[in-house]
XYZ file of C-alpha atoms in Angstrom:
419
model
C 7.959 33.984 -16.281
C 10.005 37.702 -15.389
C 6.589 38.836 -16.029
C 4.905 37.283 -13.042
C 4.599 38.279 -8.950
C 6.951 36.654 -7.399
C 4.630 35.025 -5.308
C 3.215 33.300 -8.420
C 7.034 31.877 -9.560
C 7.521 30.835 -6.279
C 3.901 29.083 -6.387
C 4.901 27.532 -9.595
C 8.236 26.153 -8.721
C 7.165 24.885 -5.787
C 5.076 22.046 -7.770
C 8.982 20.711 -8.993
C 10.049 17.691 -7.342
C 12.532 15.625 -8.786
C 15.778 16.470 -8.086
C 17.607 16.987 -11.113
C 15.301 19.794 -12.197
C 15.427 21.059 -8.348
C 19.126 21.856 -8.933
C 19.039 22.974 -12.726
C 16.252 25.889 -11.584
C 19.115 27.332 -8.905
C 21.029 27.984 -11.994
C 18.532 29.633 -14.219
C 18.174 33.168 -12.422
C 18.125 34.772 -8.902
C 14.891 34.886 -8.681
C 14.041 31.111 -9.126
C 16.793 30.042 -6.643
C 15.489 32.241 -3.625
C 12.011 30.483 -4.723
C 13.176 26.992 -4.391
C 13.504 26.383 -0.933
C 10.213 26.427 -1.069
C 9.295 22.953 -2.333
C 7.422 20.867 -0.517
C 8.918 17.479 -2.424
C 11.916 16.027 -3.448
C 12.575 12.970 -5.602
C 15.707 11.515 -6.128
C 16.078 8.792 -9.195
C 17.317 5.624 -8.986
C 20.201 6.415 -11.721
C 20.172 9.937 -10.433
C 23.821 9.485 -9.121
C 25.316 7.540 -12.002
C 27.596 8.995 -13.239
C 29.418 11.164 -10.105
C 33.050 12.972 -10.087
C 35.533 12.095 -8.015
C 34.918 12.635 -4.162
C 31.130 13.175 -4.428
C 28.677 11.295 -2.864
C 24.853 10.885 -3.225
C 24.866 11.202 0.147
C 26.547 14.440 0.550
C 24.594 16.103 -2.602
C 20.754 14.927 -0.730
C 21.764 16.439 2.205
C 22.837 19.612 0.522
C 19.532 19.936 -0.916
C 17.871 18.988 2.085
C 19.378 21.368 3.930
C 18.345 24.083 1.775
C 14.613 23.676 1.847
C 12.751 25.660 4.584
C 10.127 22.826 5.343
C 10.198 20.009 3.257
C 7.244 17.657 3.667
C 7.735 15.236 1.475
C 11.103 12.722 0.344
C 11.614 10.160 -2.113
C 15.217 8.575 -2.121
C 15.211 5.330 -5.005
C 19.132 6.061 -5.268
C 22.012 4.068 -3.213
C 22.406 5.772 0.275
C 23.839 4.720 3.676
C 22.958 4.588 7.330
C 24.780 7.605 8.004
C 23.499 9.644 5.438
C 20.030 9.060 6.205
C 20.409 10.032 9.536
C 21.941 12.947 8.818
C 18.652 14.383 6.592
C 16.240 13.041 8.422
C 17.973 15.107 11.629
C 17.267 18.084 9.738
C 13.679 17.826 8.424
C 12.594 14.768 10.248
C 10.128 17.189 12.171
C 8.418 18.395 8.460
C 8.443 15.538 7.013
C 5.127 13.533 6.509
C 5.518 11.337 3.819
C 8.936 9.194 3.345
C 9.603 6.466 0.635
C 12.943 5.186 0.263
C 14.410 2.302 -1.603
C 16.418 0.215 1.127
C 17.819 -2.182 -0.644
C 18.869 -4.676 2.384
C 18.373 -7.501 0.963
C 21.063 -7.381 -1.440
C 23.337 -5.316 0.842
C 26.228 -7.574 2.587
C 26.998 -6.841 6.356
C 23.144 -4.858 7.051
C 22.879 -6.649 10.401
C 26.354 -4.755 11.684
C 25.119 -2.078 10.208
C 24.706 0.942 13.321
C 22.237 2.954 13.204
C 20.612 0.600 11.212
C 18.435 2.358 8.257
C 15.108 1.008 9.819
C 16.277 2.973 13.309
C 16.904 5.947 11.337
C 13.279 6.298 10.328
C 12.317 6.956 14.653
C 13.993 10.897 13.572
C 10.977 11.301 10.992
C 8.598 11.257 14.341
C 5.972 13.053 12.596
C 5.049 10.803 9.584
C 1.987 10.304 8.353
C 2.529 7.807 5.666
C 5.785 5.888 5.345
C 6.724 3.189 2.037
C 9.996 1.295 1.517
C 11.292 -0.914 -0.598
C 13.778 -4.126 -0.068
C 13.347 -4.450 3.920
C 15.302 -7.044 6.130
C 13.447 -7.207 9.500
C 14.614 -9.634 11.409
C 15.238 -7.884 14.269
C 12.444 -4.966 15.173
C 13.011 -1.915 14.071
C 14.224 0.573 17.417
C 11.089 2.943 17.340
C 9.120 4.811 19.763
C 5.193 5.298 19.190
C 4.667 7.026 15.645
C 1.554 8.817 16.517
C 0.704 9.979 12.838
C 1.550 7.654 11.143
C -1.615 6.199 8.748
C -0.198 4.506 6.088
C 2.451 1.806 6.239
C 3.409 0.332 2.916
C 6.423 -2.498 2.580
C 7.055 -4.097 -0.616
C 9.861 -6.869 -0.732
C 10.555 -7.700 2.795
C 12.475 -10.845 4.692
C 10.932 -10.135 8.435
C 10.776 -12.736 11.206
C 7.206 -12.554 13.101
C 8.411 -10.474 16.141
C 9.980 -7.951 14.348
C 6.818 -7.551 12.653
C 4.490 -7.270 15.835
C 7.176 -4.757 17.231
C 6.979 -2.617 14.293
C 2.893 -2.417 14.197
C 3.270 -1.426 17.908
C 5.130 1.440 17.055
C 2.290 2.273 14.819
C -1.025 2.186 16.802
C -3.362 4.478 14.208
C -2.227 3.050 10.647
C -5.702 3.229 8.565
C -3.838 1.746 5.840
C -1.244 -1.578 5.673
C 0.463 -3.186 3.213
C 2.965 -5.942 2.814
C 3.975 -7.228 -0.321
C 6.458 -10.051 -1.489
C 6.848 -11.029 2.484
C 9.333 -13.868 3.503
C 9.565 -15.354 6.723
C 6.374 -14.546 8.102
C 4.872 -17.925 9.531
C 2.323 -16.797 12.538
C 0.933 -13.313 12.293
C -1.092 -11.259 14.553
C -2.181 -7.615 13.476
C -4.047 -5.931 15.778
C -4.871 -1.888 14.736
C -8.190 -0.367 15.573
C -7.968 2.061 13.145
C -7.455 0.036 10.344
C -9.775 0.321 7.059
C -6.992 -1.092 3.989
C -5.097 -3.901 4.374
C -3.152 -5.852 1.718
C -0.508 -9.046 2.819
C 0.988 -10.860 0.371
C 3.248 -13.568 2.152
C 5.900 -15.404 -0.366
C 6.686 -19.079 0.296
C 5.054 -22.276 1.009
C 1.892 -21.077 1.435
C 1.078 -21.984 4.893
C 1.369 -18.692 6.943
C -1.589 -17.862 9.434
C -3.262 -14.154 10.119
C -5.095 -13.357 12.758
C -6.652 -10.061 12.477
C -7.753 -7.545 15.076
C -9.243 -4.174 13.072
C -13.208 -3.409 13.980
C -12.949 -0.651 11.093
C -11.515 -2.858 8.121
C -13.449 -2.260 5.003
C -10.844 -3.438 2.471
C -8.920 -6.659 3.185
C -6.664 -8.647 0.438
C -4.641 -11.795 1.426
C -2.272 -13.664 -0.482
C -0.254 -17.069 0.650
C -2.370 -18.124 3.898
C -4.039 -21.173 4.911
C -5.735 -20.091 8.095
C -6.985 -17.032 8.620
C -9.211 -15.587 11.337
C -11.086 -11.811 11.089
C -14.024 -12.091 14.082
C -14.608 -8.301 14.090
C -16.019 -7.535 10.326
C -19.397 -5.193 10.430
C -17.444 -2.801 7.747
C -15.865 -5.258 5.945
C -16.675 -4.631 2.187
C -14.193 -5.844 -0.153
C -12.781 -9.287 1.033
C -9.966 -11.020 -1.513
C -8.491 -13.985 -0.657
C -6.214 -16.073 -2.559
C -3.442 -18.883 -2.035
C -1.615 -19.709 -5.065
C 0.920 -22.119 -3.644
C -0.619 -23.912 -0.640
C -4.369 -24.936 0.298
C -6.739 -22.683 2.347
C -7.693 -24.679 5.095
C -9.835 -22.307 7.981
C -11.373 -19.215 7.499
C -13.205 -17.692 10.612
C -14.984 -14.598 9.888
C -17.686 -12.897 11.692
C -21.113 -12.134 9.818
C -20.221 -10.267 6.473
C -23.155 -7.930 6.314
C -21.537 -4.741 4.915
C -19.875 -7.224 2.405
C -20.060 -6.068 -1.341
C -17.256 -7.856 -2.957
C -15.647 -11.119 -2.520
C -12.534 -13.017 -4.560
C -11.247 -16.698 -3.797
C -8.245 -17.885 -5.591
C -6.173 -20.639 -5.401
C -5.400 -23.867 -6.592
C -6.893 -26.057 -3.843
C -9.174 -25.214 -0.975
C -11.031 -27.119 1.732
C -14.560 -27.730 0.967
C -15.540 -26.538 4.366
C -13.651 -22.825 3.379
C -15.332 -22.786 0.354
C -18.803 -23.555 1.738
C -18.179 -21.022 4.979
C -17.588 -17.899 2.930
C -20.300 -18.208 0.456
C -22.560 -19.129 3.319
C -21.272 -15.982 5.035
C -21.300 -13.624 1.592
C -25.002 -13.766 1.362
C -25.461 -10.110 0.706
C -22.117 -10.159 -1.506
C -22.808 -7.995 -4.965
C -19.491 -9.091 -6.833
C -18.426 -12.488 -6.672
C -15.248 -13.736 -8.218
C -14.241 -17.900 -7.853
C -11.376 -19.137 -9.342
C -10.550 -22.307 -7.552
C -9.178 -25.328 -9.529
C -9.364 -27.927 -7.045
C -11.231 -29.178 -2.954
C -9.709 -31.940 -1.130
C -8.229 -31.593 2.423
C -5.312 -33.357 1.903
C -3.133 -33.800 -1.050
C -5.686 -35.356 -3.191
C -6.962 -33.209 -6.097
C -10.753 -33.175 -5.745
C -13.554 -31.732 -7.748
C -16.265 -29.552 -6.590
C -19.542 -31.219 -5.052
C -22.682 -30.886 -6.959
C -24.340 -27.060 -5.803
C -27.756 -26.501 -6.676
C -28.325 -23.673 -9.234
C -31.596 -22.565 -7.575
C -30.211 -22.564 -3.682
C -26.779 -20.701 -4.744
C -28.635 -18.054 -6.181
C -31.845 -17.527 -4.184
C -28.634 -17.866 -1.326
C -27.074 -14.713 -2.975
C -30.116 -12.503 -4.164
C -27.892 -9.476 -4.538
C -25.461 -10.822 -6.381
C -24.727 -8.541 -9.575
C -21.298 -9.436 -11.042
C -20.585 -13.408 -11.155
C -17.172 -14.041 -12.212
C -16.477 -18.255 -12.420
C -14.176 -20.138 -13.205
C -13.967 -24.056 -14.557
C -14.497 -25.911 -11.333
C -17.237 -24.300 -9.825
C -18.963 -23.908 -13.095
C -18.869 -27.539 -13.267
C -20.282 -27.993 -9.757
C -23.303 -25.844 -10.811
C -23.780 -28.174 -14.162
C -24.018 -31.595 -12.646
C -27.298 -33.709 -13.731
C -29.724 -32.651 -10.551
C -28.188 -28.530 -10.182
C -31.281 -27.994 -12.503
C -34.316 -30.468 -10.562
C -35.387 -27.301 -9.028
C -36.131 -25.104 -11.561
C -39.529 -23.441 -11.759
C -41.406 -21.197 -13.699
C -41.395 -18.855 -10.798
C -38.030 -18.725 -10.159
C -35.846 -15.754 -11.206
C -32.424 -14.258 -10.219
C -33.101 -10.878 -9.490
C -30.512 -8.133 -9.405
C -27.350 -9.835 -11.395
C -26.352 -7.981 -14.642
C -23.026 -9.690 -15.580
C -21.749 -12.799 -16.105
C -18.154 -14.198 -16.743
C -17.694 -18.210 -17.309
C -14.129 -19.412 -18.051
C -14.747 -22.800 -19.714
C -11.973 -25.755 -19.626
C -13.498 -29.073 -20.571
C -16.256 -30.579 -22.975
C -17.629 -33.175 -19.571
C -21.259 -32.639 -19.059
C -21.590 -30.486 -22.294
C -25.577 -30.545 -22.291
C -25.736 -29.718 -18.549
C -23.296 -26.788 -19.064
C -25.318 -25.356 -22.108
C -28.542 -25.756 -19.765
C -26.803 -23.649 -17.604
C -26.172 -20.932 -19.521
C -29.459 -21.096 -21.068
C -30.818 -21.006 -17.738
C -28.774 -17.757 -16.786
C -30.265 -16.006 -19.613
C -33.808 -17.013 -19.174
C -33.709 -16.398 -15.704
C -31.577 -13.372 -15.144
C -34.216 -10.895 -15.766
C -31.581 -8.137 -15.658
C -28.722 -9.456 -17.489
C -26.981 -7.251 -19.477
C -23.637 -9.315 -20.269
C -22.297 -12.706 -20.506
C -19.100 -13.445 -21.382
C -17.891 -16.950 -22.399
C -14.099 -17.569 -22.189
C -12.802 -20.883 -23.862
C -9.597 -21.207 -21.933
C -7.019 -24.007 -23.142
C -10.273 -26.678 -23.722
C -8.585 -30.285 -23.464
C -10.070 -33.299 -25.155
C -9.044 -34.569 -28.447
C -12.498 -35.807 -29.000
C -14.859 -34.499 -31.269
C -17.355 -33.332 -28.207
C -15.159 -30.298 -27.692
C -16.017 -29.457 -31.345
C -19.148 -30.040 -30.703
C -19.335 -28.518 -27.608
C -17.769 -25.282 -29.123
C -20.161 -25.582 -31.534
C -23.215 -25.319 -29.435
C -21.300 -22.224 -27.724
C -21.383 -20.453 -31.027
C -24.947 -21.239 -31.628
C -25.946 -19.791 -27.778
C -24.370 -16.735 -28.600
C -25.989 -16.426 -32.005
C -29.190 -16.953 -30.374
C -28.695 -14.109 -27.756
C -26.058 -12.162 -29.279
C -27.103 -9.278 -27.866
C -26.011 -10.355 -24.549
C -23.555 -13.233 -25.203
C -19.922 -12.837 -26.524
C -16.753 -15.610 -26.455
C -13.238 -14.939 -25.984
């Protein structure tokens, strides 16, 4: 590299981030250190600081680096740190910096209430932000910020967070286009309101009973995890909607009309019938539909699906492409009268994949007349997929059922394959 412009080292080095290499190319020559104040990144390990001499400190070694960096723009910090240190580099390049991720680590720290400045207040320095991600949050008390104007992106990921902390901290952040909350305990009532908002992923840990209400006009991508009611009323862009609840039931859902909707996921173990019925009565224009849903019932009772009528679900979804199902609403579409209205002129127009997770031998013939009905009718069907997941019955009809699987896929092998 002696051969090349300066300008072309410096261009070079500038790409280097992590931290380590950051301080081994201000030993190589001259040239390369007066380039390296030039980076735009920095990266700091989580082992990074293992194995330190006497009387150094991560904290003092980041902020020596910091400090020697022109206009740093980016910072990722995954190694221990304190209040104080923070504070300290985010005085001097908290008006560069626009993206921040930093491994907190609260939630295993003793004493982080007492804690002053608190490392959630020490963010506020960083005032020009544009996307912020950290790691092992406690919240319980909101964070002391003033309006971060740029700020787009939010991203939390292991939090404990009582519900006001959390409305204080989305206040500070009035144009976020992009939210997420992972692993979240504590949360129990939760309003979001953000007109800006087009991503938004919660995942809220515990019993399963939280509720989100949801205020965002320009949501296009929404993924929750862990409620049982939710309400979204404002949802013309809405196009990829996920919802799942993998430790409590899903009892409301009130959405406004899902026109713009292209994909849709429910998960869970049990959900209200009513839920069930409202969003595929609302995902009529839905392309990619994904069901995996053990159990209805409204109470603790276990129930099975109701009967649904092969012909109305589809001529109810006519763009449906991708059809993802699992046991019990594969069931509910095999019951004795899902076939009575069959005709020759019926078809199911645009879908192109299928993928049917099979549990039980019940009501082999009207599960094979199913499937044979997919095939005949799907005019552009390209796949099916057959998964035999953990099939139950010591009876011979699962052999038999298996059987008659095998022979379906023979018979259209050129679109059928089991897993």
């Amino acid at each position: 590299m002696d051969c090349l412009p300066d300008a072309v080292v410096q261009y070079i080095l500038s790409t280097i981030s992590n931290a380590k290499d950051v301080a081994s190319c201000n030993s190589v020559s001259k040239k390369w250190k007066e380039s390296m104040p030039y980076i735009k990144s920095l990266f700091f390990s989580r082992s990074i600081f293992d194995n330190l001499k006497a009387g150094q400190t991560s904290d003092c070694i980041i902020m020596q680096l910091v400090m020697s960096i022109v206009k740093l723009e980016e910072l990722v910090v995954y190694c221990p740190f304190t209040s104080v240190g923070l504070a300290s580099w985010l005085l001097h390049v908290g008006s560069s910096l626009k993206n921040l991720e930093l491994r907190m680590d609260n939630l295993v720290e003793q004493n982080t209430a007492d804690e002053s400045p608190s490392k959630l207040d020490c963010i506020q320095a960083a005032r020009n932000l544009e996307s912020l991600r950290l790691w092992g949050v406690l919240m319980v008390q909101a964070p002391k910020w003033d309006v971060f104007q740029k700020l787009q992106s939010l991203e939390i990921v292991g939090v404990r967070m009582e519900d006001p902390a959390l409305a204080e901290a989305l206040r500070a952040t009035p144009n976020l286009t992009h939210l997420v909350l992972l692993g979240c305990e504590g949360l129990r009532t939760v309003w979001i309101e953000l007109q800006h908002l087009e991503h938004c992923k919660l995942d809220f840990y515990g019993s399963g009973s939280s509720s989100l209400t949801l205020t965002a006009p320009k949501i296009e991508y929404l993924e929750v995890q862990g409620c049982s009611w939710i309400r979204v009323r404002e949802t013309s862009c809405l196009k990829n909607l996920i919802i799942a609840n993998n430790t409590g039931r899903v009892y409301l859902l009130d959405f406004g009309k899902l026109t713009a909707l292209e994909s849709l996921s429910i998960r869970g173990v049990q959900w209200c019938w009513d839920a069930i019925n409202k969003m595929l009565q609302l995902a009529s224009g839905v392309q990619h539909l994904y069901m995996k849903v053990e159990f209805t019932g409204d109470f603790e009772a276990l129930l099975p699906f109701p009967e649904i009528d092969f012909v109305d679900f589809f001529k109810s979804h006519p763009k449906l492409k991708t059809f993802d199902v699992h046991g019990a609403m594969f069931a509910a579409l095999c019951q004795k009268n899902s076939l009575k209205n069959v005709d020759s002129d019926f078809m199911i127009p645009c879908l192109e994949e299928v993928v049917i997770t099979v549990r039980s031998p019940l009501n082999a013939e009207q599960k094979m007349n199913t499937l044979e009905s997919m095939v005949k009718f799907g005019k552009k069907l390209k796949k099916m997929r057959i998964k035999i997941l953990r099939m139950k019955s010591g009876h011979s009809s699962a052999d038999d059922f298996f059987e008659d699987i095998c022979r379906f896929r023979y018979m259209n092998h050129k679109l059928v394959s089991i897993e």
